[in-house]
Coordinates of N, CA, C and O in Angstrom, one line a residue:
M1 N 67.0 -19.4 32.5 CA 66.8 -18.4 33.0 C 65.4 -17.0 32.6 O 65.7 -16.7 31.7
P2 N 65.4 -16.6 33.4 CA 63.8 -16.0 33.0 C 64.6 -14.1 32.0 O 65.8 -13.9 33.0
T3 N 64.0 -14.0 31.6 CA 64.1 -12.7 30.8 C 63.6 -11.8 31.4 O 62.6 -11.7 32.0
A4 N 63.9 -10.4 30.6 CA 63.3 -9.3 31.1 C 61.8 -9.2 30.7 O 61.0 -8.7 31.3
H5 N 61.5 -9.8 29.7 CA 60.1 -9.9 29.1 C 59.3 -10.5 29.9 O 58.1 -10.1 30.5
A6 N 59.7 -11.8 30.4 CA 58.8 -12.7 31.4 C 58.5 -11.8 32.8 O 57.7 -12.0 33.7
H7 N 59.8 -11.2 33.2 CA 59.7 -10.3 34.7 C 58.5 -9.3 34.5 O 57.5 -9.0 35.1
T8 N 58.4 -8.6 33.0 CA 57.7 -7.4 32.8 C 56.1 -7.9 32.9 O 55.4 -7.6 33.4
R9 N 56.2 -9.3 32.5 CA 54.8 -10.0 32.3 C 54.2 -10.3 33.3 O 53.1 -10.0 33.9
F10 N 55.3 -11.1 34.3 CA 55.2 -11.3 35.4 C 54.3 -10.0 36.5 O 53.4 -10.2 37.3
A11 N 55.3 -9.0 36.3 CA 54.6 -7.7 37.0 C 53.5 -7.5 36.7 O 52.4 -6.7 37.6
R12 N 53.1 -7.4 35.4 CA 51.8 -6.9 34.8 C 50.8 -7.6 35.3 O 49.8 -7.1 36.2
L13 N 50.7 -8.8 35.3 CA 49.9 -9.7 36.2 C 49.6 -9.7 37.3 O 48.3 -9.9 37.7
L14 N 50.4 -9.6 38.2 CA 50.7 -9.5 39.9 C 49.9 -8.1 39.9 O 49.2 -8.2 40.7
L15 N 49.8 -6.9 39.3 CA 49.6 -5.8 39.4 C 48.0 -5.8 39.1 O 47.4 -5.5 39.6
A16 N 47.7 -6.9 38.2 CA 46.1 -6.8 38.1 C 45.7 -7.4 38.6 O 44.5 -7.4 39.2
A17 N 46.0 -8.6 39.5 CA 45.3 -9.3 40.4 C 45.4 -8.4 41.0 O 44.3 -8.4 42.2
L18 N 46.4 -7.7 42.0 CA 46.1 -6.8 43.1 C 45.1 -5.7 43.1 O 44.3 -5.1 43.8
A19 N 45.2 -5.3 41.8 CA 44.0 -4.0 41.4 C 42.7 -4.9 41.6 O 41.7 -4.3 42.1
A20 N 42.6 -6.0 41.3 CA 41.0 -6.8 41.2 C 41.0 -7.1 42.7 O 39.8 -6.9 42.5
L21 N 41.9 -7.6 43.3 CA 41.2 -7.9 44.7 C 41.4 -6.5 45.6 O 40.2 -6.5 46.3
A22 N 41.7 -5.4 45.0 CA 41.5 -4.3 45.5 C 39.7 -4.0 45.4 O 39.1 -3.2 46.2
L23 N 39.3 -3.8 44.2 CA 38.1 -3.5 43.9 C 37.3 -4.5 44.5 O 36.3 -4.2 44.8
L24 N 37.5 -5.6 44.5 CA 36.6 -6.8 45.6 C 36.7 -6.4 46.8 O 35.5 -6.3 47.4
L25 N 37.7 -5.8 47.6 CA 37.4 -5.7 48.8 C 36.6 -4.3 49.2 O 36.3 -4.2 50.0
S26 N 36.9 -3.4 48.3 CA 36.0 -2.1 48.4 C 34.7 -2.5 48.4 O 34.0 -1.5 48.7
G27 N 34.3 -3.3 48.0 CA 32.9 -3.5 47.3 C 32.3 -3.1 45.9 O 31.2 -3.1 45.7
A28 N 33.0 -2.3 45.0 CA 32.6 -2.2 44.0 C 32.3 -3.0 43.0 O 31.5 -2.8 41.9
V29 N 33.0 -4.4 43.4 CA 32.3 -5.6 42.8 C 32.0 -6.6 43.4 O 31.9 -6.5 44.5
G30 N 30.9 -7.6 42.8 CA 30.9 -8.7 43.6 C 29.7 -8.5 44.7 O 29.5 -9.4 45.5
A31 N 29.4 -7.2 44.5 CA 28.3 -7.0 45.7 C 26.7 -7.3 45.1 O 26.6 -7.0 44.0
T32 N 25.7 -8.1 46.2 CA 24.5 -8.4 45.6 C 23.7 -7.5 46.4 O 23.5 -7.2 47.7
P33 N 22.6 -7.0 45.7 CA 21.5 -6.3 46.7 C 20.9 -6.9 47.7 O 21.0 -8.4 47.7
A34 N 20.5 -6.4 48.7 CA 19.7 -7.3 50.0 C 19.2 -8.0 49.9 O 19.2 -8.9 50.4
K35 N 18.1 -7.1 49.1 CA 16.8 -8.0 48.8 C 17.0 -9.4 48.2 O 16.4 -10.6 48.5
A36 N 17.9 -9.5 47.4 CA 18.5 -11.1 46.6 C 18.8 -11.8 47.5 O 18.4 -13.4 47.5
S37 N 19.5 -11.5 48.5 CA 20.1 -12.6 49.6 C 18.8 -13.0 50.2 O 19.1 -14.1 51.1
T38 N 18.0 -12.5 50.6 CA 16.8 -13.0 51.4 C 15.9 -13.1 50.6 O 14.7 -13.5 51.3
T39 N 15.6 -13.3 49.5 CA 14.5 -14.2 48.9 C 14.7 -15.1 47.7 O 13.8 -15.7 47.2
S40 N 15.9 -15.3 47.5 CA 16.4 -16.2 46.2 C 15.8 -17.6 46.9 O 15.7 -18.5 46.3
L41 N 15.9 -18.2 47.9 CA 15.6 -19.3 48.7 C 14.5 -19.5 49.4 O 14.1 -20.4 49.7
D42 N 13.4 -18.4 48.8 CA 12.0 -18.4 49.2 C 11.2 -19.3 48.6 O 11.3 -19.7 47.3
G43 N 10.8 -20.6 49.5 CA 10.2 -21.8 48.9 C 10.9 -22.9 48.6 O 10.2 -23.8 48.0
A44 N 12.2 -22.8 49.0 CA 13.1 -23.8 48.5 C 13.2 -25.0 50.0 O 12.5 -24.7 51.0
W45 N 13.5 -26.0 49.5 CA 13.5 -27.1 51.0 C 15.1 -27.4 51.1 O 15.8 -27.5 50.3
A46 N 15.4 -26.9 52.5 CA 16.4 -27.1 53.0 C 16.9 -28.0 54.3 O 16.0 -28.0 54.9
C47 N 18.4 -28.3 54.3 CA 18.8 -29.3 55.4 C 19.3 -27.9 56.8 O 18.9 -28.5 57.7
D48 N 19.2 -26.8 56.4 CA 19.3 -25.7 57.7 C 18.4 -24.4 57.0 O 18.3 -24.3 55.8
V49 N 18.3 -24.0 58.0 CA 17.5 -22.4 57.8 C 18.7 -21.5 58.2 O 19.2 -20.8 59.2
P50 N 19.2 -21.1 57.1 CA 20.1 -19.9 56.9 C 19.3 -18.7 57.9 O 18.5 -18.2 57.7
A51 N 20.2 -17.5 57.7 CA 19.9 -16.3 58.7 C 19.3 -15.3 57.5 O 19.6 -15.4 56.2
G52 N 17.9 -14.6 58.3 CA 17.2 -14.1 57.1 C 15.9 -14.5 56.7 O 15.1 -14.3 55.9
Y53 N 16.0 -15.7 57.2 CA 14.9 -16.8 56.7 C 14.0 -17.3 57.4 O 14.8 -17.8 59.3
V54 N 13.0 -17.9 57.7 CA 12.0 -18.5 58.5 C 11.6 -19.8 57.9 O 12.2 -20.0 57.0
Y55 N 11.2 -20.9 58.2 CA 10.5 -21.9 57.9 C 8.7 -22.1 58.1 O 8.3 -22.0 59.2
D56 N 7.8 -22.6 57.2 CA 6.4 -22.5 57.6 C 6.1 -24.4 57.4 O 4.8 -24.9 57.7
Q57 N 7.0 -25.3 56.9 CA 6.9 -26.9 57.2 C 8.0 -27.4 57.2 O 9.2 -27.0 56.9
V58 N 7.8 -28.6 58.0 CA 9.2 -29.6 58.1 C 8.5 -30.7 57.4 O 7.7 -31.2 57.3
S59 N 9.8 -31.8 56.7 CA 9.3 -32.9 56.0 C 10.7 -33.8 56.6 O 11.7 -33.4 56.7
M60 N 10.4 -34.9 57.3 CA 11.0 -36.0 57.8 C 11.3 -36.8 56.8 O 10.4 -37.2 56.5
N61 N 12.7 -36.9 56.2 CA 13.0 -37.9 55.3 C 14.6 -38.2 55.4 O 15.1 -37.7 56.3
R62 N 15.0 -38.8 54.3 CA 16.5 -39.1 54.3 C 17.4 -38.4 53.7 O 18.4 -38.3 53.5
S63 N 16.4 -37.1 53.2 CA 17.7 -36.1 52.6 C 18.9 -35.5 52.7 O 19.9 -35.3 52.2
C64 N 18.5 -35.3 54.1 CA 19.6 -34.5 54.9 C 19.8 -35.1 56.1 O 20.8 -34.8 56.9
S65 N 20.0 -36.5 55.8 CA 20.4 -37.5 56.9 C 21.9 -38.2 56.5 O 22.4 -39.1 57.5
G66 N 22.5 -37.3 55.5 CA 23.9 -37.7 55.2 C 24.3 -39.3 54.7 O 25.1 -39.8 54.8
G67 N 23.0 -39.9 54.0 CA 23.2 -41.0 53.9 C 22.6 -42.3 54.8 O 22.9 -43.6 54.3
G68 N 22.3 -41.8 55.9 CA 22.3 -42.6 57.1 C 20.6 -43.4 56.7 O 20.1 -42.8 55.5
S69 N 20.1 -44.0 57.3 CA 18.8 -44.8 57.5 C 17.9 -44.2 58.0 O 16.5 -44.6 57.8
W70 N 18.3 -43.4 58.5 CA 16.9 -42.5 59.7 C 16.5 -41.2 59.0 O 17.0 -40.4 58.1
N71 N 15.8 -40.7 59.5 CA 14.8 -39.3 58.6 C 15.1 -38.5 59.4 O 15.7 -38.4 60.7
S72 N 15.7 -37.3 58.8 CA 16.3 -35.8 59.0 C 15.2 -35.0 58.8 O 14.7 -34.9 57.5
P73 N 15.1 -33.5 59.6 CA 14.3 -32.7 59.2 C 15.2 -31.9 57.9 O 15.9 -31.9 57.9
Q74 N 13.9 -31.7 57.2 CA 14.2 -30.9 55.9 C 13.2 -29.5 55.6 O 11.9 -29.9 56.2
F75 N 13.6 -28.1 55.9 CA 12.9 -27.2 56.0 C 12.6 -26.3 54.9 O 13.2 -26.1 54.1
H76 N 11.0 -26.1 54.5 CA 10.6 -25.3 53.9 C 11.0 -23.9 54.1 O 10.1 -22.9 54.8
L77 N 11.7 -23.1 53.3 CA 12.2 -21.4 53.4 C 11.4 -21.0 53.4 O 10.6 -20.6 52.4
R78 N 11.2 -19.7 54.0 CA 10.4 -18.5 53.5 C 10.8 -17.4 53.9 O 11.5 -17.3 55.1
T79 N 10.9 -16.2 53.2 CA 11.2 -15.0 53.7 C 10.3 -14.6 54.0 O 9.0 -14.3 54.1
P80 N 10.4 -14.3 56.0 CA 9.3 -13.7 56.4 C 9.1 -12.1 55.8 O 9.5 -11.3 55.6
Y81 N 7.3 -12.3 56.3 CA 6.7 -10.9 55.9 C 5.4 -11.4 56.9 O 4.9 -12.0 57.6
D82 N 5.1 -10.0 56.9 CA 3.9 -9.5 57.7 C 2.5 -10.5 57.5 O 1.9 -10.3 56.5
G83 N 2.1 -11.5 58.5 CA 1.0 -12.3 58.4 C 1.2 -13.7 57.8 O 0.4 -14.6 58.0
L84 N 2.6 -13.9 57.6 CA 2.8 -15.3 57.8 C 3.0 -16.0 58.5 O 3.6 -15.9 59.5
I85 N 2.3 -17.6 58.5 CA 2.2 -18.4 59.6 C 3.5 -19.5 59.7 O 4.1 -19.7 58.6
A86 N 4.5 -19.1 60.7 CA 5.9 -19.8 60.4 C 6.1 -20.4 61.7 O 5.2 -20.1 62.8
C87 N 6.9 -21.3 61.7 CA 7.2 -22.4 62.6 C 8.1 -21.7 64.1 O 8.6 -22.5 64.8
R88 N 8.5 -20.2 63.3 CA 9.5 -19.7 64.3 C 9.1 -18.0 63.8 O 9.1 -18.2 62.9
S89 N 10.0 -17.4 65.2 CA 9.8 -16.0 64.7 C 11.3 -15.7 64.2 O 12.0 -16.7 64.3
T90 N 11.7 -14.0 64.1 CA 12.9 -14.0 63.7 C 13.1 -12.6 64.2 O 12.3 -11.7 64.3
P91 N 14.4 -12.0 64.1 CA 14.9 -10.8 64.3 C 14.1 -9.7 63.3 O 13.6 -9.7 62.4
G92 N 13.1 -8.8 64.1 CA 12.5 -7.4 63.3 C 10.9 -7.8 63.0 O 10.0 -7.2 62.5
F93 N 10.2 -8.9 63.7 CA 9.2 -9.4 63.7 C 8.9 -10.1 65.2 O 9.7 -10.1 65.8
V94 N 7.5 -9.6 65.7 CA 7.0 -10.1 66.7 C 5.9 -11.2 66.0 O 5.7 -11.4 65.1
Y95 N 5.0 -11.8 67.1 CA 3.7 -12.4 66.4 C 2.8 -12.5 67.7 O 3.0 -12.1 68.9
D96 N 1.6 -12.4 67.2 CA 0.1 -11.8 67.7 C -0.7 -13.2 68.1 O -1.8 -13.3 68.7
N97 N -0.2 -14.4 67.7 CA -0.9 -15.6 67.7 C -0.5 -17.2 67.6 O 0.5 -16.9 66.9
I98 N -0.6 -18.2 68.4 CA 0.0 -19.3 68.1 C -0.7 -20.4 68.0 O -2.0 -20.4 68.8
T99 N -0.8 -20.9 67.2 CA -1.6 -22.2 66.8 C -0.8 -23.7 66.8 O 0.4 -23.0 67.0
W100 N -1.3 -24.6 66.7 CA -0.8 -26.0 66.9 C -1.2 -26.5 65.7 O -2.2 -26.6 65.1
G101 N -0.4 -27.6 65.3 CA -0.7 -28.2 64.2 C 0.8 -29.2 63.8 O 1.7 -29.4 64.4
L102 N 0.6 -29.8 62.6 CA 1.5 -31.0 62.4 C 2.7 -30.5 61.5 O 3.6 -31.2 61.0
A103 N 2.5 -29.1 60.8 CA 3.1 -28.5 59.9 C 4.8 -28.6 60.1 O 5.4 -28.5 59.3
C104 N 5.2 -28.0 61.4 CA 6.2 -27.7 61.9 C 6.8 -29.0 62.9 O 7.9 -29.1 63.3
S105 N 5.8 -30.0 62.9 CA 6.4 -31.1 63.6 C 7.8 -31.8 63.3 O 7.7 -32.0 62.1
Q106 N 8.7 -32.4 64.0 CA 9.6 -33.0 64.0 C 9.6 -34.4 64.5 O 10.7 -35.2 64.5
I107 N 8.4 -34.7 65.0 CA 8.0 -36.0 65.6 C 6.4 -36.2 64.8 O 5.6 -35.3 65.0
S108 N 6.7 -37.3 64.4 CA 5.2 -38.2 64.0 C 3.9 -38.0 64.6 O 4.5 -38.8 65.8
G109 N 3.0 -37.5 64.2 CA 1.7 -37.8 64.9 C 1.9 -36.2 66.3 O 0.9 -36.5 66.9
V110 N 2.9 -35.6 66.2 CA 2.6 -35.0 67.5 C 2.6 -33.2 67.1 O 3.7 -33.2 66.3
Q111 N 2.1 -32.7 67.6 CA 1.7 -31.1 67.2 C 2.8 -30.1 67.8 O 3.4 -30.9 69.0
S112 N 2.7 -29.5 66.8 CA 4.1 -28.4 67.3 C 3.3 -26.4 67.1 O 2.3 -26.7 66.6
N113 N 4.1 -25.8 67.9 CA 3.4 -24.5 67.9 C 3.5 -23.9 66.2 O 4.8 -24.2 65.6
Q114 N 3.0 -23.0 65.8 CA 3.2 -22.2 64.6 C 2.9 -20.7 65.2 O 1.8 -20.6 65.8
F115 N 3.4 -19.9 64.7 CA 3.2 -18.4 64.8 C 2.9 -17.5 63.6 O 3.5 -17.5 62.3
H116 N 2.1 -16.5 64.3 CA 1.6 -15.5 63.2 C 2.6 -14.5 63.2 O 2.2 -13.3 64.2
L117 N 3.5 -14.3 62.0 CA 4.3 -13.2 62.2 C 3.6 -11.9 62.0 O 2.3 -11.4 61.2
R118 N 4.2 -10.9 62.8 CA 3.5 -9.5 62.4 C 4.7 -8.5 62.4 O 5.5 -8.9 63.6
K119 N 5.3 -7.6 61.8 CA 5.9 -6.4 62.1 C 5.5 -5.2 63.1 O 4.0 -4.8 63.0
P120 N 6.0 -5.2 64.1 CA 5.6 -4.5 65.1 C 5.0 -2.9 64.7 O 5.7 -2.2 63.9
V121 N 3.9 -2.4 64.9 CA 3.5 -1.3 65.1 C 2.7 -0.7 65.8 O 2.2 -1.6 66.8
D122 N 3.0 0.6 66.4 CA 1.8 1.3 67.6 C 0.6 0.7 67.8 O -0.5 0.7 66.5
G123 N 0.2 0.1 68.9 CA -1.2 -0.1 68.9 C -1.2 -1.7 68.8 O -2.4 -2.5 69.2
L124 N -0.5 -2.3 68.3 CA -0.6 -3.6 67.9 C -0.6 -4.8 69.3 O 0.6 -4.2 70.3
V125 N -1.5 -5.7 69.6 CA -1.2 -6.3 70.5 C -0.6 -7.4 70.2 O -0.8 -8.7 69.3
A126 N 0.5 -8.0 70.8 CA 1.5 -9.3 70.6 C 2.2 -9.8 71.8 O 1.9 -9.6 72.5
C127 N 2.5 -11.0 71.3 CA 2.7 -12.2 72.3 C 4.0 -11.7 72.9 O 4.2 -12.4 74.0
V128 N 4.8 -11.1 72.4 CA 6.3 -10.6 73.0 C 6.5 -9.3 72.4 O 6.2 -8.3 71.9
G129 N 7.4 -8.4 73.3 CA 7.6 -7.3 72.8 C 9.0 -7.2 72.4 O 9.6 -8.4 71.4
T130 N 9.4 -5.6 71.8 CA 10.5 -5.6 71.0 C 11.1 -4.4 71.5 O 10.4 -3.5 72.0
P131 N 12.5 -4.3 71.0 CA 13.1 -3.5 72.1 C 13.0 -2.0 71.2 O 13.1 -0.8 72.1
E132 N 12.5 -1.8 70.1 CA 12.1 -0.5 69.9 C 10.4 0.2 70.2 O 10.2 1.1 70.0
F133 N 9.6 -0.9 71.0 CA 8.7 -0.4 71.5 C 8.4 -0.6 73.0 O 9.5 -1.3 73.5
T134 N 7.4 -0.1 73.7 CA 7.4 -0.1 75.0 C 5.6 -0.9 74.9 O 5.2 -1.6 74.0
Y135 N 5.1 -1.3 76.3 CA 3.5 -1.5 76.3 C 3.0 -0.5 77.5 O 3.8 -0.1 78.2
D136 N 2.0 -0.6 77.0 CA 0.8 0.3 78.0 C 0.0 -0.6 78.9 O -0.8 -0.3 80.1
Y137 N -0.5 -1.7 78.8 CA -1.1 -2.2 79.3 C -1.3 -4.0 79.1 O -0.5 -4.0 77.2
L138 N -1.5 -4.8 79.4 CA -1.3 -6.3 79.1 C -2.9 -6.5 79.0 O -3.6 -6.2 79.4
V139 N -2.8 -7.6 77.7 CA -4.1 -8.0 77.3 C -4.5 -9.7 77.9 O -3.2 -10.2 77.8
W140 N -5.1 -10.4 78.5 CA -5.3 -11.6 78.9 C -6.1 -12.6 77.9 O -7.1 -12.1 77.5
G141 N -5.9 -13.3 77.3 CA -6.4 -14.5 76.5 C -5.5 -15.8 76.3 O -4.6 -15.8 76.9
T142 N -6.2 -16.3 75.2 CA -5.7 -17.4 74.5 C -4.4 -17.6 73.4 O -4.0 -18.7 73.3
A143 N -4.5 -16.4 73.1 CA -4.2 -16.4 71.7 C -2.6 -16.8 71.8 O -1.9 -17.2 70.7
C144 N -2.1 -16.4 73.0 CA -0.5 -16.4 73.0 C -0.1 -17.5 73.9 O 1.1 -17.7 74.2
N145 N -0.8 -18.2 74.1 CA -0.8 -19.5 74.8 C -0.1 -20.7 74.4 O -0.3 -20.9 73.4
M146 N 1.3 -20.9 75.3 CA 2.4 -21.9 74.6 C 1.8 -23.0 74.8 O 2.7 -23.9 74.3
T147 N 1.0 -23.5 75.4 CA 0.6 -25.2 76.1 C -0.7 -24.9 75.2 O -1.7 -24.7 74.6
T148 N -1.1 -27.0 74.9 CA -2.3 -26.8 74.0 C -3.3 -27.3 75.3 O -4.5 -27.4 74.4
G149 N -3.3 -27.0 76.4 CA -3.9 -26.9 77.5 C -5.4 -25.9 77.1 O -6.6 -26.0 78.0
G150 N -5.5 -24.9 76.3 CA -6.2 -23.5 76.7 C -6.1 -22.9 77.7 O -7.2 -21.9 77.7
G151 N -5.1 -22.9 78.3 CA -5.0 -21.9 79.5 C -4.4 -20.5 78.9 O -4.8 -20.1 77.8
Q152 N -4.9 -19.5 79.8 CA -4.6 -17.9 79.1 C -3.4 -17.5 79.4 O -2.6 -17.8 80.5
S153 N -2.9 -16.5 78.3 CA -1.8 -15.8 79.0 C -1.4 -14.6 78.6 O -2.5 -14.2 77.9
N154 N -0.6 -13.4 79.2 CA -0.8 -12.0 78.9 C -0.2 -12.2 76.9 O 1.1 -12.7 76.7
A155 N -0.5 -10.5 76.4 CA 0.1 -10.2 75.6 C 0.4 -8.7 76.0 O 0.1 -8.3 77.1
F156 N 1.1 -7.9 74.9 CA 1.5 -6.8 75.4 C 0.8 -5.5 74.5 O 0.8 -6.3 73.3
H157 N 0.2 -5.0 75.0 CA -0.2 -3.7 73.8 C 0.9 -2.7 73.7 O 1.3 -1.8 74.4
L158 N 1.5 -2.8 72.6 CA 2.7 -2.2 72.2 C 2.4 -0.8 71.7 O 1.5 -0.5 71.1
R159 N 3.5 0.2 72.4 CA 3.5 1.8 72.1 C 4.9 1.7 71.7 O 6.0 1.5 72.2
K160 N 4.8 3.0 70.6 CA 6.3 3.8 70.2 C 5.9 4.4 71.1 O 5.4 5.4 71.5
P161 N 7.2 4.2 72.2 CA 7.5 5.5 73.0 C 7.8 7.1 72.4 O 8.3 7.3 71.7
Y162 N 7.1 8.0 73.7 CA 7.5 9.1 73.7 C 7.0 9.7 74.5 O 6.5 9.1 75.8
S163 N 7.8 11.0 75.1 CA 7.7 11.7 76.4 C 6.3 11.9 76.8 O 5.4 12.6 76.2
G164 N 6.0 11.3 77.9 CA 4.4 11.6 78.3 C 3.4 10.3 78.4 O 2.6 10.3 79.5
L165 N 4.1 9.1 77.8 CA 3.3 8.6 77.5 C 3.3 7.6 78.8 O 4.6 7.5 79.6
W166 N 2.3 7.2 79.4 CA 2.1 6.0 80.6 C 2.2 4.7 80.1 O 2.0 4.0 79.3
A167 N 3.9 4.0 80.5 CA 4.3 2.9 79.9 C 4.5 2.0 81.3 O 4.8 2.6 82.3
C168 N 4.6 0.6 80.7 CA 4.8 -0.5 81.7 C 6.0 -0.6 82.2 O 6.4 -1.4 83.1
D169 N 7.2 -0.5 81.4 CA 8.7 -0.1 81.4 C 9.1 0.8 80.7 O 8.2 1.9 80.1
V170 N 10.3 1.1 81.0 CA 11.0 2.5 80.7 C 12.0 1.8 79.7 O 13.2 1.5 79.9
P171 N 11.8 2.2 78.2 CA 12.6 1.8 77.3 C 13.9 2.6 77.4 O 14.3 3.5 78.1
Y172 N 14.8 1.9 76.7 CA 16.4 2.9 76.4 C 16.1 4.2 75.8 O 15.3 4.5 74.9
G173 N 16.7 4.8 76.5 CA 16.8 6.4 75.7 C 15.7 7.3 76.4 O 15.9 8.6 76.6
F174 N 14.8 6.8 77.6 CA 14.1 7.3 78.2 C 14.6 7.4 79.6 O 15.1 6.3 80.2
T175 N 13.9 8.3 80.3 CA 13.7 8.0 82.0 C 12.2 8.3 82.2 O 11.3 8.3 81.5
Y176 N 11.6 8.8 83.4 CA 10.4 8.9 83.6 C 10.1 10.2 85.0 O 11.3 10.3 85.7
S177 N 9.0 10.8 85.3 CA 9.0 11.8 85.6 C 7.8 11.3 87.0 O 8.0 12.2 87.7
T178 N 7.2 10.3 86.8 CA 6.3 10.0 87.5 C 6.0 8.6 87.8 O 6.0 8.0 86.8
T179 N 5.4 8.0 88.8 CA 4.7 6.5 88.3 C 3.8 6.5 89.3 O 2.9 7.3 90.0
T180 N 2.7 5.6 89.2 CA 1.6 5.5 89.6 C 1.6 3.9 90.0 O 2.6 3.0 89.2
Q181 N 0.4 3.2 90.7 CA 0.3 2.0 90.8 C -1.2 1.7 90.1 O -2.5 2.2 91.0
N182 N -1.4 0.6 89.4 CA -3.0 0.2 89.1 C -2.6 -1.4 88.4 O -1.5 -1.6 88.8
Y183 N -3.5 -1.9 87.7 CA -3.5 -3.5 87.3 C -3.0 -3.2 85.7 O -3.2 -4.4 85.5
D184 N -3.0 -2.4 85.0 CA -2.3 -2.0 83.7 C -1.5 -3.4 83.6 O -1.5 -3.7 82.3
C185 N -0.7 -3.3 83.9 CA 0.8 -3.9 83.9 C 1.3 -5.4 84.5 O 2.1 -5.9 84.5
S186 N -0.1 -5.7 85.2 CA 0.1 -6.6 86.4 C 0.0 -8.1 85.8 O -0.6 -8.6 85.0
T187 N 1.3 -8.9 86.0 CA 1.0 -10.2 85.2 C 0.4 -11.1 86.3 O -0.2 -12.3 85.8
Y188 N -0.1 -10.9 87.5 CA -0.8 -11.2 88.5 C -1.9 -10.3 88.3 O -1.7 -9.3 88.9
R189 N -2.9 -11.1 88.2 CA -4.3 -9.9 88.4 C -4.6 -9.3 89.3 O -4.9 -7.9 89.4
S190 N -4.3 -9.8 90.6 CA -4.8 -9.4 91.8 C -3.8 -8.8 92.3 O -3.9 -7.8 93.4
A191 N -2.7 -8.3 91.9 CA -1.6 -7.7 92.5 C -1.3 -6.3 91.6 O -1.1 -6.7 90.5
P192 N -1.3 -5.1 92.0 CA -1.1 -4.0 91.2 C 0.6 -4.0 90.9 O 1.4 -5.0 91.3
S193 N 0.9 -3.3 90.1 CA 2.1 -3.2 89.6 C 2.6 -1.5 88.9 O 1.6 -1.0 89.1
T194 N 3.8 -1.4 89.4 CA 4.3 0.2 88.9 C 4.1 0.6 86.9 O 4.4 -0.3 86.2
K195 N 3.7 1.6 86.8 CA 3.4 2.3 85.6 C 3.9 3.7 85.3 O 3.9 4.4 86.6
F196 N 5.0 4.0 84.7 CA 6.0 4.8 84.3 C 5.5 6.0 83.5 O 5.1 5.5 82.2
Q197 N 5.5 7.6 83.9 CA 5.1 8.5 82.6 C 6.7 8.6 82.1 O 7.3 9.2 82.7
L198 N 6.8 8.3 80.7 CA 8.0 8.7 80.0 C 8.4 9.8 80.0 O 7.4 10.6 79.8
L199 N 10.0 10.5 80.1 CA 10.8 11.7 80.1 C 11.8 11.3 79.2 O 12.3 10.4 79.5
G200 N 11.7 12.1 77.7 CA 12.9 11.6 76.9 C 12.7 12.4 75.5 O 11.4 13.1 75.2

């Protein structure tokens, strides 16, 4: 039969465990700096690409095939930064140039895209837009072409939106006071499109 001393000891252990759990849930212990979670795997080879990382090389081997006799992709992880050439883009970045090569390919001898990552800034010409920016004209060229044929595609002259800016679209949080028609924003060069004077 349990003694009073055993009951007291059990109660103290239970209280200590509950206090430790409360501290852990409050974030007071066990928290790691955000930077550490996005840099500790930089340069590692992995079978998957976790959130916060991109990859700049692919190795086809049996490390990730679960003991099978086939090759599976293994990814060289990188923490994204401005100027990195990566096999894909990631939130918080755009890209301003697409190249072709074997580094990112998962099929032997077949080239695939590589992307020159950029942190978006006012005035950057980028292959894609981003919600924090608008654009005030399109640029035509081969830098953003997704095919190996060398055809031209458009890129976006990014602008940080402000009241009075003439823009090709109306970003979230803004409206517009007037419009005009010209070729600045035309995805087809022979057809004019609308441009908006932002108000916000």
